[in-house]
mmCIF file of C-alpha atoms in Angstrom:
data_model
loop_
_atom_site.group_PDB
_atom_site.id
_atom_site.type_symbol
_atom_site.label_atom_id
_atom_site.label_comp_id
_atom_site.label_asym_id
_atom_site.label_seq_id
_atom_site.Cartn_x
_atom_site.Cartn_y
_atom_site.Cartn_z
ATOM 1 C CA UNK A 278 0.000 0.000 0.000
ATOM 2 C CA UNK A 279 1.421 3.372 -1.034
ATOM 3 C CA UNK A 280 -0.183 6.276 0.782
ATOM 4 C CA UNK A 281 -1.039 9.358 -1.250
ATOM 5 C CA UNK A 282 -0.342 12.198 1.121
ATOM 6 C CA UNK A 283 -2.460 15.324 0.672
ATOM 7 C CA UNK A 284 -1.155 18.375 -1.149
ATOM 8 C CA UNK A 285 -0.574 21.554 0.878
ATOM 9 C CA UNK A 286 -3.857 23.197 1.802
ATOM 10 C CA UNK A 287 -5.036 26.468 3.289
ATOM 11 C CA UNK A 288 -7.052 24.402 5.748
ATOM 12 C CA UNK A 289 -5.405 23.642 9.082
ATOM 13 C CA UNK A 290 -6.437 19.982 8.786
ATOM 14 C CA UNK A 291 -6.381 17.660 5.767
ATOM 15 C CA UNK A 292 -7.133 13.952 5.410
ATOM 16 C CA UNK A 293 -6.494 10.811 3.392
ATOM 17 C CA UNK A 294 -8.473 7.570 3.144
ATOM 18 C CA UNK A 295 -7.071 4.360 1.670
ATOM 19 C CA UNK A 296 -8.076 0.731 2.105
ATOM 20 C CA UNK A 297 -5.965 -2.354 1.487
ATOM 21 C CA UNK A 298 -5.449 -5.964 2.504
ATOM 22 C CA UNK A 299 -2.368 -4.902 4.470
ATOM 23 C CA UNK A 300 0.445 -2.393 4.457
ATOM 24 C CA UNK A 301 3.742 -1.647 6.171
ATOM 25 C CA UNK A 302 5.646 1.582 5.718
ATOM 26 C CA UNK A 303 9.293 2.412 6.474
ATOM 27 C CA UNK A 304 10.217 4.898 9.220
ATOM 28 C CA UNK A 305 9.415 8.441 8.100
ATOM 29 C CA UNK A 306 8.377 11.841 9.433
ATOM 30 C CA UNK A 307 6.108 14.718 8.414
ATOM 31 C CA UNK A 308 6.198 18.481 8.745
ATOM 32 C CA UNK A 309 2.594 18.241 9.957
ATOM 33 C CA UNK A 310 1.261 16.427 12.990
ATOM 34 C CA UNK A 311 -0.701 13.291 12.174
ATOM 35 C CA UNK A 312 -3.656 11.424 13.619
ATOM 36 C CA UNK A 313 -3.499 7.763 12.538
ATOM 37 C CA UNK A 314 -6.807 5.928 12.622
ATOM 38 C CA UNK A 315 -8.277 2.742 11.175
ATOM 39 C CA UNK A 316 -12.008 2.609 10.427
ATOM 40 C CA UNK A 317 -11.647 -1.164 10.641
ATOM 41 C CA UNK A 318 -8.722 -3.445 11.342
ATOM 42 C CA UNK A 319 -5.757 -2.912 13.629
ATOM 43 C CA UNK A 320 -2.863 -0.509 13.072
ATOM 44 C CA UNK A 321 0.433 -0.268 14.936
ATOM 45 C CA UNK A 322 2.608 2.836 15.123
ATOM 46 C CA UNK A 323 6.214 2.505 16.288
ATOM 47 C CA UNK A 324 8.692 5.180 17.328
ATOM 48 C CA UNK A 325 11.998 5.020 19.168
ATOM 49 C CA UNK A 326 10.141 5.409 22.459
ATOM 50 C CA UNK A 327 7.476 2.739 22.034
ATOM 51 C CA UNK A 328 4.778 1.013 20.044
ATOM 52 C CA UNK A 329 1.068 1.798 19.982
ATOM 53 C CA UNK A 330 -1.373 -0.851 18.736
ATOM 54 C CA UNK A 331 -4.844 0.549 18.254
ATOM 55 C CA UNK A 332 -8.260 -0.920 17.431
ATOM 56 C CA UNK A 333 -10.998 1.089 15.664
ATOM 57 C CA UNK A 334 -12.108 3.079 18.729
ATOM 58 C CA UNK A 335 -8.663 4.606 19.208
ATOM 59 C CA UNK A 336 -6.169 6.587 17.138
ATOM 60 C CA UNK A 337 -2.523 7.544 17.585
ATOM 61 C CA UNK A 338 -1.359 11.141 17.699
ATOM 62 C CA UNK A 339 2.095 11.740 16.152
ATOM 63 C CA UNK A 340 3.536 15.272 16.595
ATOM 64 C CA UNK A 341 5.374 17.042 13.758
ATOM 65 C CA UNK A 342 8.793 15.635 12.764
ATOM 66 C CA UNK A 343 8.552 12.553 14.981
ATOM 67 C CA UNK A 344 9.955 9.573 13.085
ATOM 68 C CA UNK A 345 7.496 6.686 13.042
ATOM 69 C CA UNK A 346 6.633 3.527 11.127
ATOM 70 C CA UNK A 347 3.038 2.489 10.508
ATOM 71 C CA UNK A 348 1.732 -0.951 9.601
ATOM 72 C CA UNK A 349 -1.539 -2.809 9.568
ATOM 73 C CA UNK A 350 -2.228 -6.272 10.903
ATOM 74 C CA UNK A 351 -4.365 -7.736 8.151
ATOM 75 C CA UNK A 352 -7.035 -5.903 6.094
ATOM 76 C CA UNK A 353 -7.499 -2.261 7.061
ATOM 77 C CA UNK A 354 -9.549 0.789 6.181
ATOM 78 C CA UNK A 355 -6.912 3.422 6.856
ATOM 79 C CA UNK A 356 -7.611 7.070 7.678
ATOM 80 C CA UNK A 357 -5.003 9.728 8.473
ATOM 81 C CA UNK A 358 -5.547 13.320 9.509
ATOM 82 C CA UNK A 359 -2.747 15.865 9.008
ATOM 83 C CA UNK A 360 -2.660 18.949 11.238
ATOM 84 C CA UNK A 361 -0.495 21.892 10.205
ATOM 85 C CA UNK A 362 2.256 22.510 12.741
ATOM 86 C CA UNK A 363 1.028 26.051 13.424
ATOM 87 C CA UNK A 364 -2.410 24.621 14.321
ATOM 88 C CA UNK A 365 -0.951 21.860 16.502
ATOM 89 C CA UNK A 366 0.875 24.160 18.915
ATOM 90 C CA UNK A 367 -1.530 23.591 21.816
ATOM 91 C CA UNK A 368 -1.676 19.832 21.269
ATOM 92 C CA UNK A 369 0.690 17.333 22.937
ATOM 93 C CA UNK A 370 4.321 17.278 21.855
ATOM 94 C CA UNK A 371 4.607 13.532 22.380
ATOM 95 C CA UNK A 372 2.834 10.563 20.826
ATOM 96 C CA UNK A 373 -0.335 9.492 22.563
ATOM 97 C CA UNK A 374 -3.602 7.618 22.242
ATOM 98 C CA UNK A 375 -6.719 9.527 21.233
ATOM 99 C CA UNK A 376 -10.255 8.388 21.952
ATOM 100 C CA UNK A 377 -12.252 8.282 18.723
ATOM 101 C CA UNK A 378 -15.669 9.415 19.882
ATOM 102 C CA UNK A 379 -18.726 9.091 17.608
ATOM 103 C CA UNK A 380 -18.473 12.830 16.871
ATOM 104 C CA UNK A 381 -14.771 12.620 16.026
ATOM 105 C CA UNK A 382 -15.457 9.702 13.666
ATOM 106 C CA UNK A 383 -18.140 11.710 11.869
ATOM 107 C CA UNK A 384 -15.837 14.732 11.616
ATOM 108 C CA UNK A 385 -13.078 12.577 10.126
ATOM 109 C CA UNK A 386 -15.577 11.180 7.623
ATOM 110 C CA UNK A 387 -16.854 14.614 6.689
ATOM 111 C CA UNK A 388 -13.351 16.047 6.330
ATOM 112 C CA UNK A 389 -12.452 13.246 3.917
ATOM 113 C CA UNK A 390 -15.569 14.050 1.865
ATOM 114 C CA UNK A 391 -14.497 17.705 1.701
ATOM 115 C CA UNK A 392 -11.032 16.985 0.295
ATOM 116 C CA UNK A 393 -10.499 18.565 -3.125
ATOM 117 C CA UNK A 394 -13.453 20.919 -2.808
ATOM 118 C CA UNK A 395 -13.352 24.689 -2.474
ATOM 119 C CA UNK A 396 -12.583 25.893 1.028
ATOM 120 C CA UNK A 397 -15.656 27.288 2.759
ATOM 121 C CA UNK A 398 -16.584 28.583 6.190
ATOM 122 C CA UNK A 399 -18.180 25.184 6.790
ATOM 123 C CA UNK A 400 -14.983 23.260 6.029
ATOM 124 C CA UNK A 401 -13.041 25.572 8.332
ATOM 125 C CA UNK A 402 -15.558 24.953 11.124
ATOM 126 C CA UNK A 403 -15.251 21.176 10.605
ATOM 127 C CA UNK A 404 -11.491 21.486 11.060
ATOM 128 C CA UNK A 405 -11.859 23.632 14.176
ATOM 129 C CA UNK A 406 -14.375 21.280 15.753
ATOM 130 C CA UNK A 407 -12.251 18.242 14.908
ATOM 131 C CA UNK A 408 -9.277 19.742 16.731
ATOM 132 C CA UNK A 409 -11.442 20.604 19.726
ATOM 133 C CA UNK A 410 -12.856 17.065 19.837
ATOM 134 C CA UNK A 411 -9.441 15.387 20.200
ATOM 135 C CA UNK A 412 -9.453 13.766 23.628
ATOM 136 C CA UNK A 413 -6.106 12.389 24.724
ATOM 137 C CA UNK A 414 -6.026 9.294 26.903
ATOM 138 C CA UNK A 415 -3.270 7.977 29.171
ATOM 139 C CA UNK A 416 -0.643 6.065 27.202
ATOM 140 C CA UNK A 417 -1.776 2.769 28.697
ATOM 141 C CA UNK A 418 -3.375 0.361 28.044
ATOM 142 C CA UNK A 419 -2.373 0.517 24.364
ATOM 143 C CA UNK A 420 1.264 1.603 24.504
ATOM 144 C CA UNK A 421 4.322 -0.582 24.936
ATOM 145 C CA UNK A 422 7.295 1.584 26.025
ATOM 146 C CA UNK A 423 10.689 0.455 24.791
ATOM 147 C CA UNK A 424 13.915 0.939 26.768
ATOM 148 C CA UNK A 425 16.831 2.854 25.261
ATOM 149 C CA UNK A 426 19.483 0.654 26.918
ATOM 150 C CA UNK A 427 20.607 -1.746 24.170
ATOM 151 C CA UNK A 428 20.696 -4.811 26.443
ATOM 152 C CA UNK A 429 17.158 -4.215 27.634
ATOM 153 C CA UNK A 430 15.916 -3.197 24.197
ATOM 154 C CA UNK A 431 17.279 -6.375 22.595
ATOM 155 C CA UNK A 432 15.570 -8.438 25.282
ATOM 156 C CA UNK A 433 12.265 -6.607 24.802
ATOM 157 C CA UNK A 434 12.373 -7.038 21.032
ATOM 158 C CA UNK A 435 12.933 -10.763 21.502
ATOM 159 C CA UNK A 436 9.939 -10.986 23.835
ATOM 160 C CA UNK A 437 7.824 -8.945 21.431
ATOM 161 C CA UNK A 438 8.590 -11.340 18.604
ATOM 162 C CA UNK A 439 7.634 -14.351 20.760
ATOM 163 C CA UNK A 440 5.003 -13.265 23.326
ATOM 164 C CA UNK A 441 4.485 -16.857 24.467
ATOM 165 C CA UNK A 442 8.104 -17.266 25.552
ATOM 166 C CA UNK A 443 8.459 -18.318 29.198
ATOM 167 C CA UNK A 444 11.237 -16.192 30.676
ATOM 168 C CA UNK A 445 11.289 -15.612 34.408
ATOM 169 C CA UNK A 446 12.664 -12.402 35.846
ATOM 170 C CA UNK A 447 15.889 -14.013 37.035
ATOM 171 C CA UNK A 448 16.483 -15.519 33.567
ATOM 172 C CA UNK A 449 15.757 -12.184 31.888
ATOM 173 C CA UNK A 450 18.295 -10.524 34.178
ATOM 174 C CA UNK A 451 20.858 -13.182 33.325
ATOM 175 C CA UNK A 452 20.359 -12.583 29.593
ATOM 176 C CA UNK A 453 21.276 -8.925 30.020
ATOM 177 C CA UNK A 454 24.277 -9.650 32.259
ATOM 178 C CA UNK A 455 22.692 -7.862 35.225
ATOM 179 C CA UNK A 456 21.919 -8.989 38.728
ATOM 180 C CA UNK A 457 18.239 -9.480 39.524
ATOM 181 C CA UNK A 458 18.159 -6.331 41.638
ATOM 182 C CA UNK A 459 19.976 -4.203 39.050
ATOM 183 C CA UNK A 460 17.758 -5.526 36.250
ATOM 184 C CA UNK A 461 14.571 -4.675 38.115
ATOM 185 C CA UNK A 462 15.783 -1.160 38.850
ATOM 186 C CA UNK A 463 17.008 -0.444 35.330
ATOM 187 C CA UNK A 464 13.982 -1.992 33.614
ATOM 188 C CA UNK A 465 11.475 0.066 35.569
ATOM 189 C CA UNK A 466 13.522 3.227 35.143
ATOM 190 C CA UNK A 467 13.694 2.725 31.359
ATOM 191 C CA UNK A 468 10.082 1.690 30.723
ATOM 192 C CA UNK A 469 8.079 2.999 33.668
ATOM 193 C CA UNK A 470 6.841 -0.563 34.246
ATOM 194 C CA UNK A 471 7.931 -3.595 36.170
ATOM 195 C CA UNK A 472 9.184 -6.506 34.081
ATOM 196 C CA UNK A 473 6.028 -8.504 34.838
ATOM 197 C CA UNK A 474 3.724 -5.623 33.919
ATOM 198 C CA UNK A 475 5.604 -4.989 30.683
ATOM 199 C CA UNK A 476 5.354 -8.669 29.712
ATOM 200 C CA UNK A 477 1.615 -8.653 30.337
ATOM 201 C CA UNK A 478 1.265 -5.518 28.243
ATOM 202 C CA UNK A 479 3.305 -7.021 25.408
ATOM 203 C CA UNK A 480 1.133 -10.134 25.401
ATOM 204 C CA UNK A 481 -2.130 -8.197 25.381
ATOM 205 C CA UNK A 482 -0.985 -6.019 22.503
ATOM 206 C CA UNK A 483 0.185 -9.083 20.578
ATOM 207 C CA UNK A 484 -3.286 -10.563 21.083
ATOM 208 C CA UNK A 485 -5.178 -7.643 19.504
ATOM 209 C CA UNK A 486 -4.225 -8.276 15.848
ATOM 210 C CA UNK A 487 -4.905 -11.999 16.231
ATOM 211 C CA UNK A 488 -8.328 -11.369 17.732
ATOM 212 C CA UNK A 489 -9.114 -8.808 15.038
ATOM 213 C CA UNK A 490 -8.263 -11.461 12.455
ATOM 214 C CA UNK A 491 -10.864 -13.796 13.933
ATOM 215 C CA UNK A 492 -8.558 -16.308 15.603
ATOM 216 C CA UNK A 493 -10.191 -18.310 18.445
ATOM 217 C CA UNK A 494 -9.654 -16.887 21.923
ATOM 218 C CA UNK A 495 -8.107 -20.138 23.170
ATOM 219 C CA UNK A 496 -5.578 -20.200 20.323
ATOM 220 C CA UNK A 497 -4.628 -16.568 20.958
ATOM 221 C CA UNK A 498 -4.323 -17.187 24.688
ATOM 222 C CA UNK A 499 -1.962 -20.133 24.245
ATOM 223 C CA UNK A 500 0.136 -18.327 21.636
ATOM 224 C CA UNK A 501 0.546 -15.424 24.031
ATOM 225 C CA UNK A 502 1.761 -17.575 26.895
ATOM 226 C CA UNK A 503 -1.411 -18.041 28.953
ATOM 227 C CA UNK A 504 -2.287 -21.444 30.369
ATOM 228 C CA UNK A 505 -6.003 -21.146 29.632
ATOM 229 C CA UNK A 506 -8.549 -19.012 27.821
ATOM 230 C CA UNK A 507 -10.133 -18.037 31.158
ATOM 231 C CA UNK A 508 -6.849 -16.698 32.562
ATOM 232 C CA UNK A 509 -6.274 -14.696 29.392
ATOM 233 C CA UNK A 510 -9.848 -13.382 29.346
ATOM 234 C CA UNK A 511 -9.617 -12.240 32.985
ATOM 235 C CA UNK A 512 -6.379 -10.326 32.341
ATOM 236 C CA UNK A 513 -7.731 -8.886 29.091
ATOM 237 C CA UNK A 514 -10.930 -7.608 30.686
ATOM 238 C CA UNK A 515 -9.088 -6.183 33.684
ATOM 239 C CA UNK A 516 -6.760 -4.208 31.397
ATOM 240 C CA UNK A 517 -8.999 -3.274 28.451
ATOM 241 C CA UNK A 518 -12.446 -3.295 30.014
ATOM 242 C CA UNK A 519 -14.031 -5.974 27.812
ATOM 243 C CA UNK A 520 -13.807 -9.695 27.236
ATOM 244 C CA UNK A 521 -11.670 -10.684 24.246
ATOM 245 C CA UNK A 522 -14.673 -12.193 22.457
ATOM 246 C CA UNK A 523 -16.544 -8.868 22.701
ATOM 247 C CA UNK A 524 -13.767 -6.386 22.078
ATOM 248 C CA UNK A 525 -13.928 -5.987 18.303
ATOM 249 C CA UNK A 526 -17.597 -6.904 17.948
ATOM 250 C CA UNK A 527 -18.581 -3.969 20.118
ATOM 251 C CA UNK A 528 -16.183 -1.594 18.397
ATOM 252 C CA UNK A 529 -17.469 -2.553 14.980
ATOM 253 C CA UNK A 530 -20.907 -1.170 15.825
ATOM 254 C CA UNK A 531 -19.429 2.245 16.444
ATOM 255 C CA UNK A 532 -16.991 2.714 13.547
ATOM 256 C CA UNK A 533 -17.446 5.458 10.961
ATOM 257 C CA UNK A 534 -16.889 5.466 7.234
#
């Protein structure tokens, strides 16, 4: 999938809409801030500081000139909103998760319909209201912070690639050449999470694309290192507020065009 980025516009906010079976883009950056949203499917956005994996009721905010890579996990209806840097001054200077409310979805849809048309007072008001409707959520539960220390980062990338891997804290410390105590201290300092909490987060985020693709809950649970579907479902609901079997079904009822 090759994204056709919008031409410069007098509007503060512009949009693109493209659908495909899947896509993965190389690291890049924009002069404008960007809101990355999928009408359906699951999209991940990765920067040097972490990875955000978002279902259709969330979007990722990427400030101007932040290098990021975007990819889908299976079929996706991709939507991206570009906000001119001069209009993004009051918005966060770091990546974050945005709640896609019903109104925000409709504004995104309407803005896409307005692309290529003459600029009017109405289109300007749509842009203004869209910016006002952006509601930023805490980074969790959809962000996976990555450490900058190479030893810890290599370990985390290994665990990301194999979420079902059984690796106790003492074994993880040994892999990095640290004592258990030093590992715990450095890991929490670098990620803001304990090792156990980070592993749980990594497993939940690995589960989202599989669930979105229709894989059985039991299969996803086992692949992500859980001993049973019930244990996985309890952790999933505690962290994300819904059972795995309901998560995407409920979201699908609320997605916009």
